[in-house]
XYZ file of C-alpha atoms in Angstrom:
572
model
C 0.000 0.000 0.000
C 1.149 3.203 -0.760
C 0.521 6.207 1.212
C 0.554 9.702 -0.211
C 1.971 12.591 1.319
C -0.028 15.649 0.805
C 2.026 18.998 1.696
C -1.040 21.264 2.673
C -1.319 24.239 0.538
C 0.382 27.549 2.346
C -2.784 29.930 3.245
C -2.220 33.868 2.804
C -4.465 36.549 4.213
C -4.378 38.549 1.368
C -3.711 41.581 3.056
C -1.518 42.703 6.121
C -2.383 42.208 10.002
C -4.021 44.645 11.946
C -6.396 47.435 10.649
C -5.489 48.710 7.385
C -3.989 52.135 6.872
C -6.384 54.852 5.166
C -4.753 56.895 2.232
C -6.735 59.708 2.350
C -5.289 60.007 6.096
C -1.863 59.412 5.091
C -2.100 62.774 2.882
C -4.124 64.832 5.068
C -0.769 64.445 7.137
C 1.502 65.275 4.681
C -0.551 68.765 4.095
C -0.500 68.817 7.624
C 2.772 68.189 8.545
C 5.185 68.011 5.399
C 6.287 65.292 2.753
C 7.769 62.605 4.554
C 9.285 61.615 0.746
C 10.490 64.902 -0.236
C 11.829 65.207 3.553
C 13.474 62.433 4.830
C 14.408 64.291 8.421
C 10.490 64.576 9.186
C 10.415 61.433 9.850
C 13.044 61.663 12.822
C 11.494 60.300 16.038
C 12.158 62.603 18.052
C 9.887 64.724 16.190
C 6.874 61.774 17.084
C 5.701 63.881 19.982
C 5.632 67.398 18.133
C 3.754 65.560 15.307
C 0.845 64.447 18.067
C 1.110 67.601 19.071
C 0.344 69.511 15.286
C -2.383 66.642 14.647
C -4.052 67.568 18.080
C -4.086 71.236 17.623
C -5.548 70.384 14.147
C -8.191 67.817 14.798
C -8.859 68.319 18.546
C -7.798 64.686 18.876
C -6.228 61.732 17.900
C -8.254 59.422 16.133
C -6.582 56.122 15.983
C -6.995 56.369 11.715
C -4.442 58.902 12.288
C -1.873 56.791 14.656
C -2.083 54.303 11.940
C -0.891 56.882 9.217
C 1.222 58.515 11.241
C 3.835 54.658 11.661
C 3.402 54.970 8.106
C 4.196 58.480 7.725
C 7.184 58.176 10.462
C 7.801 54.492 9.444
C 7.536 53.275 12.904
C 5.540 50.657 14.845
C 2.244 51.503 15.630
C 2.252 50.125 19.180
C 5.462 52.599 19.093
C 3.314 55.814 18.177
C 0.050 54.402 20.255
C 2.265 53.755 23.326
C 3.474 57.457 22.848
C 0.234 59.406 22.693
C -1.307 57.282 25.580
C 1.565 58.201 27.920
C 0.628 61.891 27.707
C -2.200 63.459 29.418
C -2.658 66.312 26.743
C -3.023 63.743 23.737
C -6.728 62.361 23.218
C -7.002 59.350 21.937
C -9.608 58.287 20.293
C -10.240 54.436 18.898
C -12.912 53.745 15.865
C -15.826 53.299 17.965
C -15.484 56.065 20.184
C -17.112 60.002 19.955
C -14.711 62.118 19.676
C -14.420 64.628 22.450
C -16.412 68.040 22.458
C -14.413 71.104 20.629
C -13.673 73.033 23.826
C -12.038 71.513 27.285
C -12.269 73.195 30.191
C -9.169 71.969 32.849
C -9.973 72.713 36.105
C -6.586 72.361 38.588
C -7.022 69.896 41.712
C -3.477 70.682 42.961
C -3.034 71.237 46.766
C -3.277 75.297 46.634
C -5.888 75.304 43.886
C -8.146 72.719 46.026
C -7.700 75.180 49.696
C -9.191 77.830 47.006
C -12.439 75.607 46.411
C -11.528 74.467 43.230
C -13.329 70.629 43.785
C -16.270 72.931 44.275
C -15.485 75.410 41.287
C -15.714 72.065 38.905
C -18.678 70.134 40.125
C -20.823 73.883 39.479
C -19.209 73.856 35.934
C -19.966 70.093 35.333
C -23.857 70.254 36.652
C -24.312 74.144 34.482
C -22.408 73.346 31.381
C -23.592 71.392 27.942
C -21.869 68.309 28.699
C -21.974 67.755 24.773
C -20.619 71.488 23.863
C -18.108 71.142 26.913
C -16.043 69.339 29.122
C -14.678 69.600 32.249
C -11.765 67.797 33.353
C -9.459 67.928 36.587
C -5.996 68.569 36.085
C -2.544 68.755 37.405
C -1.022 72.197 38.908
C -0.686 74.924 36.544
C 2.146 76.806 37.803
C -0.332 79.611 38.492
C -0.361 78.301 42.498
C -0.319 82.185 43.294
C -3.983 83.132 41.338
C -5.718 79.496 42.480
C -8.661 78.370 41.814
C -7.024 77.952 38.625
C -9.202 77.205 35.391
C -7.872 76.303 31.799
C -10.488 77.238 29.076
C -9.148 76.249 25.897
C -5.220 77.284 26.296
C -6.629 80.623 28.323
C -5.900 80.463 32.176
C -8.337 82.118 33.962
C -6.822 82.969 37.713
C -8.799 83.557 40.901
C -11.641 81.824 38.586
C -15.445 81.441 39.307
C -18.301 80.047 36.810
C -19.300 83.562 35.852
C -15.841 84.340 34.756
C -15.416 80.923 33.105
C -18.957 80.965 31.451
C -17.997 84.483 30.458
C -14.809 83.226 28.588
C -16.717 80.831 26.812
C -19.294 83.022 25.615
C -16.668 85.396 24.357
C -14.730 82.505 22.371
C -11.663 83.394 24.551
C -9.587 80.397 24.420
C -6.149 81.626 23.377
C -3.167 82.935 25.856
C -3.065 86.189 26.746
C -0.719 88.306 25.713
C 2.144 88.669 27.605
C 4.297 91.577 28.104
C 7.981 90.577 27.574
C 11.212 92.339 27.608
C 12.529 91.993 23.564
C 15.570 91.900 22.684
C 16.598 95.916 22.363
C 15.730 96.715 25.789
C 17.614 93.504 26.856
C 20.747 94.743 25.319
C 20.317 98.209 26.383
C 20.824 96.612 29.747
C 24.281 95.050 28.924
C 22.734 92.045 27.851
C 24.234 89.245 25.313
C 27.707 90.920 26.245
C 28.565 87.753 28.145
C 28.025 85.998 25.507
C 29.492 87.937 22.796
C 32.665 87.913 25.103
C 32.687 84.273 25.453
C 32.915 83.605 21.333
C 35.534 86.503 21.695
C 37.581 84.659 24.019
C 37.486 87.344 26.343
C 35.858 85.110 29.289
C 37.041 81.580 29.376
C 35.221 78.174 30.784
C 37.401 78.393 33.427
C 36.666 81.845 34.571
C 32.938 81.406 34.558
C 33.099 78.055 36.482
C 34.947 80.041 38.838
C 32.056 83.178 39.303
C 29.556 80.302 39.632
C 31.469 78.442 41.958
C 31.960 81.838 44.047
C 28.231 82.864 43.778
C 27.396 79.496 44.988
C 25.064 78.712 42.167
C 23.123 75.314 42.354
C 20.356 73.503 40.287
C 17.587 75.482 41.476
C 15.122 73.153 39.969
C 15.245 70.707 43.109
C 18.634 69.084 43.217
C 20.845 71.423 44.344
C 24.150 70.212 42.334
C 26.310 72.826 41.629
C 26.578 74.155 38.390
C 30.235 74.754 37.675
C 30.699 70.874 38.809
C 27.637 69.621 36.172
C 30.089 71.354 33.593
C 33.345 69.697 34.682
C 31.648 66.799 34.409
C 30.019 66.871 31.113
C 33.255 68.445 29.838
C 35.411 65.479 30.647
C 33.165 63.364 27.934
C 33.931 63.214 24.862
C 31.905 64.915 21.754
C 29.612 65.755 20.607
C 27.712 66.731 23.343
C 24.428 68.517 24.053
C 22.359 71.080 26.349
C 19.235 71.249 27.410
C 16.922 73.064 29.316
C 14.400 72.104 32.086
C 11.073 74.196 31.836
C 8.883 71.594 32.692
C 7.707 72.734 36.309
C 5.375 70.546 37.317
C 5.860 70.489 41.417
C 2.326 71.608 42.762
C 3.432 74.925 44.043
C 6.559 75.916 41.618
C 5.933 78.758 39.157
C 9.217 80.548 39.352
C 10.119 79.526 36.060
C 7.211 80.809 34.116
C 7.406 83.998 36.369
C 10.847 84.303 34.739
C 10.393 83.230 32.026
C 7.548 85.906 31.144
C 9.383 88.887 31.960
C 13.075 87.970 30.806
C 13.195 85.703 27.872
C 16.545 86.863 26.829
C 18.467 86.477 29.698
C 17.107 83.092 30.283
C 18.357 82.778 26.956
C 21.058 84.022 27.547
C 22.570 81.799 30.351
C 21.069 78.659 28.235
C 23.636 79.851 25.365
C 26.588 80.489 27.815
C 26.008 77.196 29.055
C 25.898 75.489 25.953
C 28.765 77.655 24.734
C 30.989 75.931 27.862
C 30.152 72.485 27.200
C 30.568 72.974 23.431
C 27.218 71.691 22.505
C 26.208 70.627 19.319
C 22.532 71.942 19.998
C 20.565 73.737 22.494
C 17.053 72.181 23.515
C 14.538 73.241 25.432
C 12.216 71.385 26.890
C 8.854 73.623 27.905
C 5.800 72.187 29.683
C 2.711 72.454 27.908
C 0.616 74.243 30.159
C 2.615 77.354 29.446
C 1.123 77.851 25.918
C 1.617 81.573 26.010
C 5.523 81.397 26.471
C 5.732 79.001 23.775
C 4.958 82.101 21.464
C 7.469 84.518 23.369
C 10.538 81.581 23.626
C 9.529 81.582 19.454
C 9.376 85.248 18.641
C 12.781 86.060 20.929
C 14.764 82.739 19.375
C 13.761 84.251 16.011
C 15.297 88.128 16.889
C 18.580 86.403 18.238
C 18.642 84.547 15.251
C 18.111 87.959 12.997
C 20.510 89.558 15.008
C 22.936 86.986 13.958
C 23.756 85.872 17.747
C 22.500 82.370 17.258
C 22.693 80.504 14.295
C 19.628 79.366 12.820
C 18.051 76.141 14.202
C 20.880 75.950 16.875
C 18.015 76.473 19.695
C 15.448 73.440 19.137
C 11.961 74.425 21.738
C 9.797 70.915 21.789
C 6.834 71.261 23.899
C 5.967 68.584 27.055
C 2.389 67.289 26.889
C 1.179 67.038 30.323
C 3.450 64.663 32.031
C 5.003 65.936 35.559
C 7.616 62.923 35.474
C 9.336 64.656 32.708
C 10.869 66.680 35.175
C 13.176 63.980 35.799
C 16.400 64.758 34.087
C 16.429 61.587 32.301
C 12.542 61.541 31.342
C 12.736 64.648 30.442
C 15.857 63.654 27.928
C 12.995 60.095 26.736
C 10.369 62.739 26.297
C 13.024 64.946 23.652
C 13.632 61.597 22.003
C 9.809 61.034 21.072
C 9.387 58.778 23.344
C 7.050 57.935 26.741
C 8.663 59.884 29.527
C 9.809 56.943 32.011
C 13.239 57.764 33.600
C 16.272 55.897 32.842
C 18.622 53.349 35.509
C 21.499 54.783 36.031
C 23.971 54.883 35.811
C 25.296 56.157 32.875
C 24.036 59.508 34.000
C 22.806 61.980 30.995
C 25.914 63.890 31.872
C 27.524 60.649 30.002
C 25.019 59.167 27.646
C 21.816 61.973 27.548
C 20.408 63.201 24.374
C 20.773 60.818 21.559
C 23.347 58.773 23.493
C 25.491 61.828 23.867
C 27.127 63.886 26.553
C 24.194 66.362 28.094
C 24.272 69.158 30.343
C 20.712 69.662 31.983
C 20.300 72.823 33.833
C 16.773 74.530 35.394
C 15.337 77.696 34.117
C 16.095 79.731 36.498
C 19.751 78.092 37.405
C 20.292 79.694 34.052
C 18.676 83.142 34.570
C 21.185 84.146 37.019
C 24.374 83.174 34.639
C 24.839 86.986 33.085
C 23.612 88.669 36.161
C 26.063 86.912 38.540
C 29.173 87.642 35.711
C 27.634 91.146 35.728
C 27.940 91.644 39.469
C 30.748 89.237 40.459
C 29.886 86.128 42.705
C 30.060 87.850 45.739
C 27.057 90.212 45.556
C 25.267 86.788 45.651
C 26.973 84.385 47.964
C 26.927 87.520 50.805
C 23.354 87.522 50.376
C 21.774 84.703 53.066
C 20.747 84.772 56.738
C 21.466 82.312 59.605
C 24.805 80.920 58.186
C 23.480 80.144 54.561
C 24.491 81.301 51.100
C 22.933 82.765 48.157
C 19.542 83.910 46.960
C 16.105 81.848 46.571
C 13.162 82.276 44.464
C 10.400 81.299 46.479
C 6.953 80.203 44.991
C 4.850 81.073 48.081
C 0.928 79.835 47.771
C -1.493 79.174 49.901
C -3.043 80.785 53.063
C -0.866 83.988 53.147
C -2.214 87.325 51.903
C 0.142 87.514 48.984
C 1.186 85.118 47.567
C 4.072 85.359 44.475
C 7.467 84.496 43.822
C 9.522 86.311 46.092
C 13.571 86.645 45.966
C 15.034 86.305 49.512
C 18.607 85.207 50.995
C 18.850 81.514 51.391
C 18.326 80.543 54.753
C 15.383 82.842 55.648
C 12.915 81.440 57.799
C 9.138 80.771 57.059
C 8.122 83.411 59.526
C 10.194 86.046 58.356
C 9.141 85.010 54.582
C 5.208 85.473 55.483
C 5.981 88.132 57.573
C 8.498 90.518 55.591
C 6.833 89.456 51.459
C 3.700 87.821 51.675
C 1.779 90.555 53.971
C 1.269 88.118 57.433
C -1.461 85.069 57.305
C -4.690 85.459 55.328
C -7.417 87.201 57.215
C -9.079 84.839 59.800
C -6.013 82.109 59.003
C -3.611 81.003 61.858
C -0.653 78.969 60.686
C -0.847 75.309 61.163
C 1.584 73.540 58.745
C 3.542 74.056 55.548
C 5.256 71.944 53.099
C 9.066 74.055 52.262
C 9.558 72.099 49.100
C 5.951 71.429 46.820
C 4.187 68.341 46.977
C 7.253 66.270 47.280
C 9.302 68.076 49.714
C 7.755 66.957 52.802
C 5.657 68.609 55.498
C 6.295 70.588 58.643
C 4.626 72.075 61.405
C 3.808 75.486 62.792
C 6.201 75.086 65.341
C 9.060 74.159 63.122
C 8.820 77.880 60.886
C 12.439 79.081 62.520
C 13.750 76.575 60.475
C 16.492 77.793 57.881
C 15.034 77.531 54.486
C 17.767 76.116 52.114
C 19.692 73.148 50.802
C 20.785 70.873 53.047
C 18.791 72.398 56.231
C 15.543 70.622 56.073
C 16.670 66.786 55.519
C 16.962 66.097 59.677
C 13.387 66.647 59.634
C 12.269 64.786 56.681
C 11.699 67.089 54.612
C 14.115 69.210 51.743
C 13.591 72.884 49.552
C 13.463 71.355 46.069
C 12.245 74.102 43.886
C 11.344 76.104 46.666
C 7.795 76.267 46.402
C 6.024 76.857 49.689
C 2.660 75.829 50.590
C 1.174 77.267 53.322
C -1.632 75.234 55.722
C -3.873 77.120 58.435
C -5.947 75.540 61.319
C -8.509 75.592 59.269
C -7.382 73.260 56.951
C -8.001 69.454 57.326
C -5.236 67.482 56.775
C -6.064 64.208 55.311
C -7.360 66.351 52.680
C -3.860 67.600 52.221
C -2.447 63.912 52.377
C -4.891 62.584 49.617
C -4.344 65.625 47.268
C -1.162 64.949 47.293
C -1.111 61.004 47.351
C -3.610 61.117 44.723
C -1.281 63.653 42.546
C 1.595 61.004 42.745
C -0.686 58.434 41.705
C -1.955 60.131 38.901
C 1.642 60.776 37.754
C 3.504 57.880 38.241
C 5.196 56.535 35.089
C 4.014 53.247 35.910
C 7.614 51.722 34.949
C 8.767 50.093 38.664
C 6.355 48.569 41.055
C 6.813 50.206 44.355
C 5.783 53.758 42.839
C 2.893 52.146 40.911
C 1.226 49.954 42.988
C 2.793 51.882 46.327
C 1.205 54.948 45.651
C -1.631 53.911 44.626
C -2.508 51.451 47.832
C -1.036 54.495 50.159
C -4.067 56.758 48.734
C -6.394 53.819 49.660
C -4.746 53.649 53.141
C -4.996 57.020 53.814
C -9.004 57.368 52.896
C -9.647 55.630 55.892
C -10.614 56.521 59.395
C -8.095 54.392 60.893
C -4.181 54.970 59.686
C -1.607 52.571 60.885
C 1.458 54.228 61.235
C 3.585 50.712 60.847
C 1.906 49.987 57.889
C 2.357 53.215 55.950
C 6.056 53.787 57.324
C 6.838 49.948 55.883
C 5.452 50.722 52.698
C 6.834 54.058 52.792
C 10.409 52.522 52.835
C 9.592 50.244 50.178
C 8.596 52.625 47.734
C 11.789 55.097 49.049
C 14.385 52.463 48.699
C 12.899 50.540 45.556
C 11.370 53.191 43.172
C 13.572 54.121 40.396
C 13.408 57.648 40.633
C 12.760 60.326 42.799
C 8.679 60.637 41.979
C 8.302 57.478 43.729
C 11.368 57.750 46.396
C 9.793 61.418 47.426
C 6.014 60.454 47.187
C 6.012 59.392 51.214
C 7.222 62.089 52.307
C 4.268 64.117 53.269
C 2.828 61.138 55.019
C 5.463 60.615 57.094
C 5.527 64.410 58.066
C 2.087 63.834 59.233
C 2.811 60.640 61.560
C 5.976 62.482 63.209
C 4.598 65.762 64.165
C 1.102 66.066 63.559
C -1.152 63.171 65.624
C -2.916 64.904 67.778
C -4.069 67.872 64.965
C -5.073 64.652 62.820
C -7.073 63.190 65.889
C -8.643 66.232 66.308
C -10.210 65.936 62.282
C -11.368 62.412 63.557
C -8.327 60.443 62.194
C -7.388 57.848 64.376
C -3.552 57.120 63.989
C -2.345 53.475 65.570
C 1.049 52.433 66.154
């Protein structure tokens, strides 16, 4: 008997996996954004995120037909671009069977001083009185506006000290763009002595080493949280080999920092300036700037200043790259940050190699702050002593404080480093709001712990807080009263750093996340939240995750009987 052996015929589908790609799409984008085959470099991915961000602005969302032509247009996976536009909170995504969302959205902040201004309140009114298919309302991170809160977002116009008339108001009046804002250009900058620093560092008339010296004598630091000097962040990116890179940290997204954007609005240039004297003494091949998006306005001032230094011939064109963030406060993390400018999801990277050895592109990278920067022609102007013999109580240096909260004016305010919170309410913010009595404040935003009343004679500063749990960080200063109930303040802020978490390590994601549950109860064990507390500060990659307990903790050391008081029963 003979048996046959029948190979089985090979079966094709006919047609590729996965939904197929639209062509009509595929050219909408290139009107939209360019030809892709005309212009190879516009399909870079590190331009994946500003591409979201033109198709957004364009369509109000991001329907998934458009993801599909956008791998096609960029050539990349499309669980590469999906996984990109569902990281940020600013992208809408929107699959086949969904409704896309209504043309205008209203943001409403929940941050800590937005929420002591009634701001929960503020958004239920506008949920239950708007046209929930005209409108919608949606909570959101802080704003950097901590010192105008209730803080509302209607369309890209921030509305400050807000209220439904004024919101309804704005809507009626189809005002949903940024205000203007009144900047210094680029004449009156140099009428001022500005760009001279720079000028005289292409000269040769300044060298590295005598500006690493000025900032070593004014004491200058990272004054977006870290503290690391600058002239040493240099040195160190120095010492690698080319080509290297800059770029610069705008993305404030600490509940309670706006010092940046209140710099940033009134001085472009010399923010600019110090950016280009840094990148001039590192030698970088490019200077980036990395702005968060809820600062639409200065996107259109950091545009129309690049563009007169690059008419005035003291940048060359393209040498200053802006890319905007897109609602995603873990890209304040050096190395997320550096992800985020690579097109990618904003998750921070192990370490080491630190960015100062393999950043941008895989290259050398100095990351500095805004403001770190601000004071680089200002302190060569003046010498490095008029700053480091400014200070009180045996520290060095100047602060920008962002000061919300219960005080009766609250603003960024420039005082010596080491000034105490009672002299800072007492001598710039005007004393305690009517009818408020100080209870507690957190020195350093959400993340820099908490502290109470009877701690305010503490030094305000690097390196003068950590004995107590607590640290500056951007220096933004959030002010409790008595009147203020405190697991409030613990679940604001838990919830915040749930919200935000990258998601990449356990301990942050699931740690913050069961803490807020913990903390919703009547009942708090203190063993319980200090274990997991540990957990999450000796496990999480980065410093969202390592920082998140602090508040919590500041609460079990020094504030049990205020929380018994509000009915929370603390055990252990």
């Amino acid at each position: 008997m003979t048996v046959q052996t029948v190979t089985p015929k090979r079966r094709f589908r006919g047609k590729p996996r996965g939904r197929e790609l639209d062509p009509a799409r595929l050219e909408g984008l290139r009107e939209l954004l360019g030809d892709e085959r005309r212009d190879a470099a516009l399909r870079r991915r590190d331009l994946l995120i500003e591409h979201l961000h033109v198709i957004q602005d364009a369509r109000g969302h991001l329907a998934l037909a458009d993801l599909r032509a956008l791998a096609t247009y960029m050539n990349l996976p499309m669980a590469a671009v999906y996984e990109t536009a569902t990281f940020y909170a600013h992208f809408d995504v929107v699959h086949d069977d969904q409704v896309a969302p209504p043309a205008l959205t209203i943001r409403v902040c929940d941050s800590l001083s937005c929420q002591l201004a009634g701001a929960e309140a503020l958004r239920a009114e506008l949920e239950a009185g708007l046209d929930a298919e005209a409108v919608r309302v949606l909570r959101a991170p802080c704003m950097g506006r901590c010192d105008t809160a209730p803080v509302v977002e209607v369309g890209h116009r921030h509305l400050g000290r807000a209220d439904a008339a004024r919101v309804r108001a704005a809507i009626e009046a189809d005002e949903t763009h940024p205000e203007a804002i009144d900047w210094q250009r680029l004449e009156a900058y140099r009428c001022e002595g500005g760009f001279e620093l720079l000028q005289a560092c292409h000269d040769g008339e300044v060298t590295v080493e005598a500006l690493m010296e000025a900032m070593q004598q004014a004491n200058l630091r990272g004054l977006g949280g870290a503290g690391f000097p600058t002239f040493k962040k240099w040195h160190f990116v120095r010492q690698e080999a080319g080509p290297r890179y800059c770029a610069i940290n705008a993305d404030e997204g600490e509940p309670g920092t706006f010092k940046d954007r209140y710099y940033l609005e009134r001085a472009p240039h010399r923010f600019l300036e110090g950016a280009l004297v840094s990148a001039w003494a590192v030698e970088a091949e490019a200077l980036y700037i990395y702005l968060r998006d809820e600062y639409p306005g200065l996107h259109a001032v950091l545009a129309e200043a690049i563009a007169e230094l690059e008419a005035a011939r003291l940048v060359a064109p393209g040498y200053i790259v802006v890319r905007r963030g897109a609602g995603a406060y873990i890209c304040g993390e050096e190395s997320a940050m550096i992800e985020s400018l690579e097109g990618k999801p904003g998750k921070p990277r192990h370490r080491p190699p630190f960015v100062a050895q393999k950043g941008l592109f895989d290259r050398p990278t100095l990351v500095n702050n805004v403001e770190t920067v601000y004071w680089i022609p200002l302190i060569w102007q003046r010498g490095g002593e008029a700053f480091s013999s400014q200070g009180r109580h045996g520290r060095v240096g100047l602060r920008s404080f962002s000061v919300s909260g219960r005080v009766k004016r609250p603003g960024v305010y420039l005082a010596p480093a080491g000034i105490t919170l009672e002299e800072l309410i007492e001598e710039h913010c005007g004393g305690m709001a009517e009818g408020h009595r100080l209870a507690a404040y957190l020195p350093g935003g959400a993340s820099g712990g908490i502290l109470p009343a009877s701690k305010a004679d503490i030094p305000l500063d690097f390196d003068t807080l950590q004995e107590h749990g607590c640290f500056i960080g951007s220096a933004a200063v959030m002010v409790l009263s008595d009147q203020d109930d405190l697991r409030a303040v613990a679940t604001n802020l838990l919830a915040f750093f749930a919200d935000e978490s990258c998601g990449q390590c356990t301990p942050c994601r699931v740690g913050t996340e069961k803490m807020l549950t913990l903390l919703e109860g009547d009942e708090w064990d203190a063993e319980v939240l200090t274990r997991l507390s540990q957990v999450m500060m000796d496990a999480s990659i980065c410093g969202l995750g390592q920082a998140a307990p602090n508040p919590v903790l500041g609460l079990l050391k020094d504030f049990r009987g205020e929380l018994a008081a509000q009915n929370v029963i603390v055990k252990g």
